[in-house]
Tab-separated table of C-alpha atoms and ligand atoms in Angstrom:
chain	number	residue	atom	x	y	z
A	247	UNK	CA	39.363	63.624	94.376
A	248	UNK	CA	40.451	60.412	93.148
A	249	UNK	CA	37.634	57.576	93.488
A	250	UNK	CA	39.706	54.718	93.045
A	251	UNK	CA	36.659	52.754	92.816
A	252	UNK	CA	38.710	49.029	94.286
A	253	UNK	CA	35.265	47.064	94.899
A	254	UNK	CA	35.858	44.040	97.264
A	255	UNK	CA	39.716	44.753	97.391
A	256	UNK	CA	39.739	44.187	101.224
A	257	UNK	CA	37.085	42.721	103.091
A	258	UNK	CA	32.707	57.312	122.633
A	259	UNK	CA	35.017	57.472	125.171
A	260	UNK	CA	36.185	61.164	123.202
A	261	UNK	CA	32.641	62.869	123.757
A	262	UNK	CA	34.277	65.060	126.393
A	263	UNK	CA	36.387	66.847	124.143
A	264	UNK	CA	34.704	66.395	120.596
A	265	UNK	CA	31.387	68.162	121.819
A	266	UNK	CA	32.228	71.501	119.945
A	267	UNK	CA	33.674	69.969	117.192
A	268	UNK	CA	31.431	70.610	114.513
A	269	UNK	CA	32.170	72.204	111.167
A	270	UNK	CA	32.087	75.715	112.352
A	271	UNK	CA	32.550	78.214	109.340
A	272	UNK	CA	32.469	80.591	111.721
A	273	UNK	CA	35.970	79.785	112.694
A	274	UNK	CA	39.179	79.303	110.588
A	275	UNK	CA	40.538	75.881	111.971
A	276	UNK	CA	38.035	72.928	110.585
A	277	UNK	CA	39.614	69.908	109.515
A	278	UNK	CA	37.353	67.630	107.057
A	279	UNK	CA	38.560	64.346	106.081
A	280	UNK	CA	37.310	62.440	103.192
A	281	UNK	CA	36.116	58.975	103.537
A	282	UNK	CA	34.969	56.053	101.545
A	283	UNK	CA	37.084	55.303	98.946
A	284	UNK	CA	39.577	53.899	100.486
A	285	UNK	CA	42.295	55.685	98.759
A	286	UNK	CA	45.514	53.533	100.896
A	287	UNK	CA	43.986	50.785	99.164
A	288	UNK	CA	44.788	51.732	95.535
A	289	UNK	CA	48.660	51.066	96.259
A	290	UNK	CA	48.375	48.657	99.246
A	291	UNK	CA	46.492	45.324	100.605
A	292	UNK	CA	48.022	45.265	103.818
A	293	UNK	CA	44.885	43.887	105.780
A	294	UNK	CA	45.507	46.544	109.038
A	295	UNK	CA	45.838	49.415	107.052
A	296	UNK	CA	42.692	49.673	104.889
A	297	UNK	CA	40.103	52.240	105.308
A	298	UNK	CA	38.406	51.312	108.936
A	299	UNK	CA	34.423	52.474	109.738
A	300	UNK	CA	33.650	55.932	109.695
A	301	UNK	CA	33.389	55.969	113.463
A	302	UNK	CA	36.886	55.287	114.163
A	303	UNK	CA	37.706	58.420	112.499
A	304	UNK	CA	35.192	60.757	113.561
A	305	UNK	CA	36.500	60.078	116.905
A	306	UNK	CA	39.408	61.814	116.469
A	307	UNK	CA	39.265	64.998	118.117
A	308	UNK	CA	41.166	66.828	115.165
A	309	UNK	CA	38.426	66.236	113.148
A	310	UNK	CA	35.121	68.121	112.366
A	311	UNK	CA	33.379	67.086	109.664
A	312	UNK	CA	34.012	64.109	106.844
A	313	UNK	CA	32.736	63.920	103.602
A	314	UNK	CA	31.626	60.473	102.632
A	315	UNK	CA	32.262	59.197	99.154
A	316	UNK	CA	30.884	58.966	96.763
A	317	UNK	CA	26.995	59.201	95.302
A	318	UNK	CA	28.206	58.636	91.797
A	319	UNK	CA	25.981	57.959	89.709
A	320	UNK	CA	22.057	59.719	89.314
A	321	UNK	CA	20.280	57.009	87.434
A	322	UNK	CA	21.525	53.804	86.919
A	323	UNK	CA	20.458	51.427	84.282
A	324	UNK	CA	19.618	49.003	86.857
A	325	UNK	CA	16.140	50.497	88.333
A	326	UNK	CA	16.788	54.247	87.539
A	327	UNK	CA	18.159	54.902	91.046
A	328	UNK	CA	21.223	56.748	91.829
A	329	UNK	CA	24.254	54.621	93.214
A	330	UNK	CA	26.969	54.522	96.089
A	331	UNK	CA	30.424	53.377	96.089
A	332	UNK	CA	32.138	53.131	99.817
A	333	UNK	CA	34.998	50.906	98.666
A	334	UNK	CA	35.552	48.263	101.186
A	335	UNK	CA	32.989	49.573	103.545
A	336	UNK	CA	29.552	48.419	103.196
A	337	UNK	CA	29.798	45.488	101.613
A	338	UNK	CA	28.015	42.287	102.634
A	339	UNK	CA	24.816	43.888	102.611
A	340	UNK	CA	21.715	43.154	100.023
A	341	UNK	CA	21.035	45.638	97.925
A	342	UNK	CA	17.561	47.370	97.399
A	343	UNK	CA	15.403	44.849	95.529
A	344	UNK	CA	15.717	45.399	91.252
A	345	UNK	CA	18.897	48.374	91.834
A	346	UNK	CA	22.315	48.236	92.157
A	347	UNK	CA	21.987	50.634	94.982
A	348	UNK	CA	23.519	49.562	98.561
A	349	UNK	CA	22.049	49.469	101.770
A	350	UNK	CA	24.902	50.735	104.509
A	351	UNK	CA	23.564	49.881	107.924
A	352	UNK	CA	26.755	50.219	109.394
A	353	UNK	CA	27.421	53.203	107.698
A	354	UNK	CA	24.332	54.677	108.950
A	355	UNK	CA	25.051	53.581	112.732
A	356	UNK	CA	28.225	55.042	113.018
A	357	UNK	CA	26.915	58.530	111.353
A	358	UNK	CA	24.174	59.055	113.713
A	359	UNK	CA	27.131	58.320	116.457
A	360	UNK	CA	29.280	60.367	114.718
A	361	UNK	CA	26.838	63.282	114.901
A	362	UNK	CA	26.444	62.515	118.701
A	363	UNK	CA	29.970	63.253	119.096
A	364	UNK	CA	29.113	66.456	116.925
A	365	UNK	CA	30.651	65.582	113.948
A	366	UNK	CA	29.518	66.870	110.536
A	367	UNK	CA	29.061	64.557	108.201
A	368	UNK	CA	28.321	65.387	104.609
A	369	UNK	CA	27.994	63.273	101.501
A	370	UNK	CA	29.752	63.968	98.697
A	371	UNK	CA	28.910	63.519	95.211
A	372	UNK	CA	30.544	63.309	92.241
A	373	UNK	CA	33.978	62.419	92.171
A	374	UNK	CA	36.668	61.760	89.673
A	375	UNK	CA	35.993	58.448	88.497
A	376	UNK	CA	33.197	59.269	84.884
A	377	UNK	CA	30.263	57.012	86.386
A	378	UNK	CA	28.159	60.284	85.974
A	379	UNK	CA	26.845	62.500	83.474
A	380	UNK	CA	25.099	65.457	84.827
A	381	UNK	CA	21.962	67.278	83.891
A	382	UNK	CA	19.797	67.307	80.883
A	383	UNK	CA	17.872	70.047	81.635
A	384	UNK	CA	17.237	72.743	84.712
A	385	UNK	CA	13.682	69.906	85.535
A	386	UNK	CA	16.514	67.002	86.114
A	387	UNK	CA	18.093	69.021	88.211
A	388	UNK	CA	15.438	69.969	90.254
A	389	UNK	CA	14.172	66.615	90.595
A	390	UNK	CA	17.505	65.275	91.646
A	391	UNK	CA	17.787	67.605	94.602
A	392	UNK	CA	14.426	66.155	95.628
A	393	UNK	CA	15.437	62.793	95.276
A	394	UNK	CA	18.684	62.780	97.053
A	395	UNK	CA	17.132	64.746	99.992
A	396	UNK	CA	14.369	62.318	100.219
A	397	UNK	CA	17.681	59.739	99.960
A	398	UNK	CA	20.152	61.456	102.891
A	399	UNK	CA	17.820	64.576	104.113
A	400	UNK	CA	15.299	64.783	106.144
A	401	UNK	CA	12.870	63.578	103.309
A	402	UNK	CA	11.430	59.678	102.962
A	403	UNK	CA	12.103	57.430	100.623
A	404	UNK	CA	12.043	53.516	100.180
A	405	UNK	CA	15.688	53.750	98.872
A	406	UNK	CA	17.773	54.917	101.829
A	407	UNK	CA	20.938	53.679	101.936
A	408	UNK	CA	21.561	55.207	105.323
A	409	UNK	CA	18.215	54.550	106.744
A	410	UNK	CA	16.951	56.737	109.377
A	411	UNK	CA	20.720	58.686	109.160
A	412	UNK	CA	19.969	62.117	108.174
A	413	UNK	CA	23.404	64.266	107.216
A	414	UNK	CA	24.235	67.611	107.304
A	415	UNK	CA	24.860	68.446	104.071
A	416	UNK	CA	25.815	67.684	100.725
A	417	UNK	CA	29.156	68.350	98.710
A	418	UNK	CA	29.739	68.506	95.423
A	419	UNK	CA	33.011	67.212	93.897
A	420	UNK	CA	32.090	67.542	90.088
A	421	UNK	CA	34.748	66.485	88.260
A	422	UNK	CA	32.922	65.460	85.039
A	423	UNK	CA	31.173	67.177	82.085
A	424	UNK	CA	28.900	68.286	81.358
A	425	UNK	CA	28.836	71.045	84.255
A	426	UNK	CA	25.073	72.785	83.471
A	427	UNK	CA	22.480	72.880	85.578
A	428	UNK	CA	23.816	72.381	89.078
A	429	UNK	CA	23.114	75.948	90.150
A	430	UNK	CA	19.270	73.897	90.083
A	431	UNK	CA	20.126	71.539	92.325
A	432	UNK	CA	22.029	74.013	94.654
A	433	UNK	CA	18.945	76.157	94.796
A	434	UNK	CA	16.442	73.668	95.482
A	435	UNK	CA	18.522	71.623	98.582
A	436	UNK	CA	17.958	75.170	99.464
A	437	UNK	CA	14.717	75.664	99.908
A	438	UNK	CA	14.371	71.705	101.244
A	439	UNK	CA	16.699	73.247	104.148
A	440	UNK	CA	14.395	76.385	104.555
A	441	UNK	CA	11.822	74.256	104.665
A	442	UNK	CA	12.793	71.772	106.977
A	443	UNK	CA	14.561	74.291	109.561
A	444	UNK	CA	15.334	71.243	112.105
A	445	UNK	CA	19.580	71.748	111.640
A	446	UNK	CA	22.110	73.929	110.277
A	447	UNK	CA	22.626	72.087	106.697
A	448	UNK	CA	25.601	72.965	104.539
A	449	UNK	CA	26.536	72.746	100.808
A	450	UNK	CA	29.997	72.494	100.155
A	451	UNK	CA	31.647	71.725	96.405
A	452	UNK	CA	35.423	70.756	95.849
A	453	UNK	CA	37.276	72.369	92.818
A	454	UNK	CA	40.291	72.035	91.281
A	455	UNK	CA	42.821	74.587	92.315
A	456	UNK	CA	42.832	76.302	88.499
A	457	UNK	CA	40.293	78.825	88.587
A	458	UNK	CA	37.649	79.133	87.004
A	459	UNK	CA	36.995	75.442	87.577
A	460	UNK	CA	35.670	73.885	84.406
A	461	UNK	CA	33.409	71.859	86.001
A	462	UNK	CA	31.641	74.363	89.254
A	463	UNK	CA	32.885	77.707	87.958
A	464	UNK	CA	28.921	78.395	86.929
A	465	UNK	CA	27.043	77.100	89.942
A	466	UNK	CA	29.463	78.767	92.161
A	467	UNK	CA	28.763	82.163	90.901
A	468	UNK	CA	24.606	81.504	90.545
A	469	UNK	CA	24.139	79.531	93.792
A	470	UNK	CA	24.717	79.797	97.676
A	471	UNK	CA	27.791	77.488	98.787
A	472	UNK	CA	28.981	77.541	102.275
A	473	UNK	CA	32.590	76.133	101.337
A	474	UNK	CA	34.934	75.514	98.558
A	475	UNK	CA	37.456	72.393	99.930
A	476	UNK	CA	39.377	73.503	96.601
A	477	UNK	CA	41.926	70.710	95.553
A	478	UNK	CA	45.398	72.453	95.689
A	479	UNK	CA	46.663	69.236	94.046
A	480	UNK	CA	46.752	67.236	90.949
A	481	UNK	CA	47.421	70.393	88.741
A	482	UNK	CA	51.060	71.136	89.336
A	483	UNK	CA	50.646	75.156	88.462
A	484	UNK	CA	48.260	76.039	91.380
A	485	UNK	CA	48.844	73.055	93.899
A	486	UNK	CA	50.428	73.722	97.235
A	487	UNK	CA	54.095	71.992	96.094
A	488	UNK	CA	53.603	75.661	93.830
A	489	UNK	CA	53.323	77.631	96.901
A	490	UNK	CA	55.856	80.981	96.839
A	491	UNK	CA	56.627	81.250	100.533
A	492	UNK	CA	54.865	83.264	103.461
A	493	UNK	CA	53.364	86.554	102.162
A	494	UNK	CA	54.385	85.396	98.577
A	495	UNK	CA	52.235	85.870	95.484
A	496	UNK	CA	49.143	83.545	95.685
A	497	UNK	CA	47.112	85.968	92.548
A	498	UNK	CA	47.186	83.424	89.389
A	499	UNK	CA	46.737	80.217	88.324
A	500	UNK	CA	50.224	80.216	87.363
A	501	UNK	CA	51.175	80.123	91.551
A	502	UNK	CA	49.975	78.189	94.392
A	503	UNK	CA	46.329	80.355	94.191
A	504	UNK	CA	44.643	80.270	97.286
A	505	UNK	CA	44.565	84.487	97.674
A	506	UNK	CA	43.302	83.864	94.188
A	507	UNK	CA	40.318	82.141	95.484
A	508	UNK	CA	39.955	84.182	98.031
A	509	UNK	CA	39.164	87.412	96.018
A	510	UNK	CA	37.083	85.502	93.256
A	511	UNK	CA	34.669	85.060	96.648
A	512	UNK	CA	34.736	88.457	97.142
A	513	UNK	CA	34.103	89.338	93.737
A	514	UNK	CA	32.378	86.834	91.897
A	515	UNK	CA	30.757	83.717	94.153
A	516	UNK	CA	27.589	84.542	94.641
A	517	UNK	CA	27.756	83.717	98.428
A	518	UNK	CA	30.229	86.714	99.011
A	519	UNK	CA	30.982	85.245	102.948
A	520	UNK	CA	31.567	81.489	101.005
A	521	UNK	CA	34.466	79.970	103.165
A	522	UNK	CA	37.282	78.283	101.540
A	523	UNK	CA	39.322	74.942	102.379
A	524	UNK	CA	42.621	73.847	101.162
A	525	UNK	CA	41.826	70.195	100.030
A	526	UNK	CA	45.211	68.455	100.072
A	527	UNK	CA	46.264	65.218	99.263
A	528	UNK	CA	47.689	62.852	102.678
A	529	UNK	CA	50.632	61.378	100.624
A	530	UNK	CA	51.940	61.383	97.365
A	531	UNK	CA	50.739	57.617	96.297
A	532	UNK	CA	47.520	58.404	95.870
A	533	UNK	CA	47.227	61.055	93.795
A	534	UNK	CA	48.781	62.189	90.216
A	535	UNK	CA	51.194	65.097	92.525
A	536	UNK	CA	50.734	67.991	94.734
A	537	UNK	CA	51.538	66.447	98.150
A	538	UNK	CA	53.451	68.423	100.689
A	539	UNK	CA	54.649	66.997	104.080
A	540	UNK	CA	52.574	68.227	107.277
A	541	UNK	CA	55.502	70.412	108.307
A	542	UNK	CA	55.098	72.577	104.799
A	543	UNK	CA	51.326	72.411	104.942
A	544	UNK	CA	51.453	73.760	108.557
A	545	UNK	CA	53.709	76.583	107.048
A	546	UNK	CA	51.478	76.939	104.223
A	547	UNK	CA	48.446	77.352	107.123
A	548	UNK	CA	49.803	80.134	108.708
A	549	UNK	CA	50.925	82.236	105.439
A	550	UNK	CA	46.746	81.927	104.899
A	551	UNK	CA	45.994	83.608	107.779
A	552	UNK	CA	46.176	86.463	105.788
A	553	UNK	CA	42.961	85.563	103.988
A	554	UNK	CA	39.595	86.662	104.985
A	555	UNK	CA	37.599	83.215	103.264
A	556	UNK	CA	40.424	80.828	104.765
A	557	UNK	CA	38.619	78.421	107.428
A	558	UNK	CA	40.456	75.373	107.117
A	559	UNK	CA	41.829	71.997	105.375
A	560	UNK	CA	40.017	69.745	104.449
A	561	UNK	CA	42.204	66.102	103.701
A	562	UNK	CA	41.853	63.095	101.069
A	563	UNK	CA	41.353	60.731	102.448
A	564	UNK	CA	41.058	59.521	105.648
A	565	UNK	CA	43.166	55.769	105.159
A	566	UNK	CA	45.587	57.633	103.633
A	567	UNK	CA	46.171	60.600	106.272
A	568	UNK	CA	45.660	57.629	109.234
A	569	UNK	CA	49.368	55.813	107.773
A	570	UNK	CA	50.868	59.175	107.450
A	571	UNK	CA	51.690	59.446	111.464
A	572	UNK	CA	51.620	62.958	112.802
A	573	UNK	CA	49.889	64.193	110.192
A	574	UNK	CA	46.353	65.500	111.290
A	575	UNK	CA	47.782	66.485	114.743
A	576	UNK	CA	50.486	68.878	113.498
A	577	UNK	CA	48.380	70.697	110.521
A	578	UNK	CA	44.899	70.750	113.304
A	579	UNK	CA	47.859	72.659	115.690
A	580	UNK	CA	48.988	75.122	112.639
A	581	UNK	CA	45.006	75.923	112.013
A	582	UNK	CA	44.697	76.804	116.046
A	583	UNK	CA	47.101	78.612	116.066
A	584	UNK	CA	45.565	80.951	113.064
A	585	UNK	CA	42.722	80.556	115.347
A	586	UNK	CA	44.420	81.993	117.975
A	587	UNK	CA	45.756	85.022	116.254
A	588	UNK	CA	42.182	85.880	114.537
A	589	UNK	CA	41.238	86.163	118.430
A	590	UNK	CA	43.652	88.441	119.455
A	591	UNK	CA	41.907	91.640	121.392
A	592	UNK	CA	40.162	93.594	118.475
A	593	UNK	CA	42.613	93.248	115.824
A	594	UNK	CA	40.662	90.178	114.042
A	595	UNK	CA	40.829	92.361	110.707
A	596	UNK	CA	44.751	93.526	110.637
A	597	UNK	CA	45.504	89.735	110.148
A	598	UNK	CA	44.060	89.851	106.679
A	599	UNK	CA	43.351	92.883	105.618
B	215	NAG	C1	45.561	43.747	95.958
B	215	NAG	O1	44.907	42.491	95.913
B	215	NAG	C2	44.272	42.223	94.670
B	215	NAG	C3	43.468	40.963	94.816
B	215	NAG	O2	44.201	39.967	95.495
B	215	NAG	C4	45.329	42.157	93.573
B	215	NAG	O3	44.705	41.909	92.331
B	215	NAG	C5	46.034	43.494	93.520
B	215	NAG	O4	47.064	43.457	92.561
B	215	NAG	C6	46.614	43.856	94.873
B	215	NAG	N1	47.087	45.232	94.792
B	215	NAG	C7	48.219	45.637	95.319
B	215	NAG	C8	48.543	47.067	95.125
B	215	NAG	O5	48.959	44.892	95.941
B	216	NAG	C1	16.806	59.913	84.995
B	216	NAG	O1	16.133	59.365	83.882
B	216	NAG	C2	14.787	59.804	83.739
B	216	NAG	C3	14.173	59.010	82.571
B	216	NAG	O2	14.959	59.157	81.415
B	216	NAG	C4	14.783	61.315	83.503
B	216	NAG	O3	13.443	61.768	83.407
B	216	NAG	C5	15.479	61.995	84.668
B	216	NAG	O4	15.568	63.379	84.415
B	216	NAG	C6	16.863	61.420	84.871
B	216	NAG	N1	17.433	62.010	86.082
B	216	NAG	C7	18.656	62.517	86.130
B	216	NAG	C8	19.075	63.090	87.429
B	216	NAG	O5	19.379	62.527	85.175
């Protein structure tokens, strides 16, 4: 994902028909948008179509779950506390007293009435811009996943930039070396979720399409993940503008790779049932290349069908995908209908196997 990392560039009616729309990885047609970087605004100042609250998007009964961007940094300079970046959104705030960290009370608002409308909301950390550096050892590690829970999970701590928020999950969009250690991490939000037992939690990661991903490769195959969103973009070889056709050849890095992905879960993740998401870009001005129209990625949706781990799309970002008009309603239609066939009498298993 691109964090384009524009500081200060910009200064419930639906409850009906959102209730069930929670990330369900039970089910192949989640949609997860990205939010919080404000990705339209890298290219564009037009006041109306910057990246609005995280509420007006959650609304949208298309969506399931968003990923809020990013935590990216673990320990600043300034008072050793990991920091935030939500682009145009929460700003205006103070931030807590001798860090650079922000305080989002809007933020936090509109996730707890995001969650009402039964919405998933992760956070995501990571991200492509190098503010971050990783682990020196397994013990950082450890402690980190501590930290951030007491930060976003049902944990305390003074530094909360959500405040009494508490999200469902955390993803991972590592995108910077070095890559050891977050098997560590994985493992202990773990056992903070076992512990806690209140809500379903998730851990999610987003990898580049080439696989084995420099970056998650390791803590994919040592730790439990509930979902790849893998980025079929940005590396022209594997991205969806490389895609073959319906029933074409999705095996190598050297392809549009999805089927790819889908037997390295079977074979190598260590969560064998780990779902996967096509992450793909909402235009083609925001990110290096790999952007096909919605009509092509609803094409592209039913061609996956075919694969046992496919249980969605996942979308960066959300300003971007709101200016491209037609966009979440006609790939959210392609994933039902995939739904659809999965359902069909007994034969859930002859559409993929
Ligand atoms: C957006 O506005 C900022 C500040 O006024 C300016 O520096 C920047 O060049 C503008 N960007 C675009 C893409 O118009
Ligand atoms: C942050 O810095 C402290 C002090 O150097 C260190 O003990 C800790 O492991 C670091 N945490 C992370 C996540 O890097």
């Amino acid at each position: 994902m691109r964090s384009v990392m524009k500081i200060g560039l910009v200064a419930a009616a639906l409850l009906a028909t959102a209730a069930n729309a929670a990330l369900d990885l039970t089910k192949r047609n989640n949609m997860v948008l990205y939010w919080g970087q404000n990705a339209h605004g890298s290219y564009d100042n037009t006041t109306s179509k910057q990246q609005q609250s995280l509420y007006t998007y959650c609304q949208d009964p298309n969506v399931d779950a968003i990923s809020i961007g990013f935590l990216n940094s673990w320990n600043a300079t300034d008072g050793g506390q990991p920091l935030v970046n939500f682009a145009n959104s929460c700003t205006g705030y103070e931030k807590f007293p001798g860090t650079d960290l922000l305080w989002c009370p809007t933020i936090a608002a509109d996730i707890q009435a995001c969650q009402l409308l039964g919405k998933t909301i992760l956070i995501s950390i990571g991200g492509y811009s190098p503010t971050y550096s990783g682990f020196a050892s397994p013990a950082a590690a450890d402690a980190f996943a501590y930290q951030i829970w007491n930060m976003f999970g049902k944990g305390w701590s003074y530094y909360r930039p959500f405040g009494s928020a508490i999200v469902d999950g955390f993803d991972l969009d590592i995108e910077v070396q070095p890559s050891q250690y977050y098997e560590k991490f994985v493992y202990r939000l773990r056992k903070l979720f076992e512990a806690d037992g209140s809500k379903k939690y998730y851990i999610t990661a987003a990898p580049q399409c080439h696989n084995p991903d420099p970056q998650l490769d390791t803590a994919l195959r040592k730790a439990n993940f509930d979902a790849v969103f893998v980025q079929f973009y940005n590396n022209p070889n594997c991205a969806a503008t490389a895609w073959t056709g319906k029933g074409g050849d999705q095996s190598s890095n050297s392809v549009f790779n999805f089927g790819m992905w889908d037997s390295w879960v079977s074979s190598s993740a260590f969560n064998k049932n780990m779902k996967v998401l096509m992450a793909l870009p909402a235009s083609n001005k925001i990110v290096i290349s790999g952007y096909v129209s919605k009509a092509k990625a609803s094409d592209i949706v039913a061609d996956l069908a075919r694969f046992k781990s496919f249980a969605g799309v996942a979308i960066w970002d959300a300003s971007e995908v709101w200016v491209n008009t037609g966009y979440i309603t006609q790939v959210k239609s392609a994933l039902n209908a995939v739904t659809a066939l999965g359902r069909r009498g007994t034969g859930f298993f002859r559409w993929y196997m």
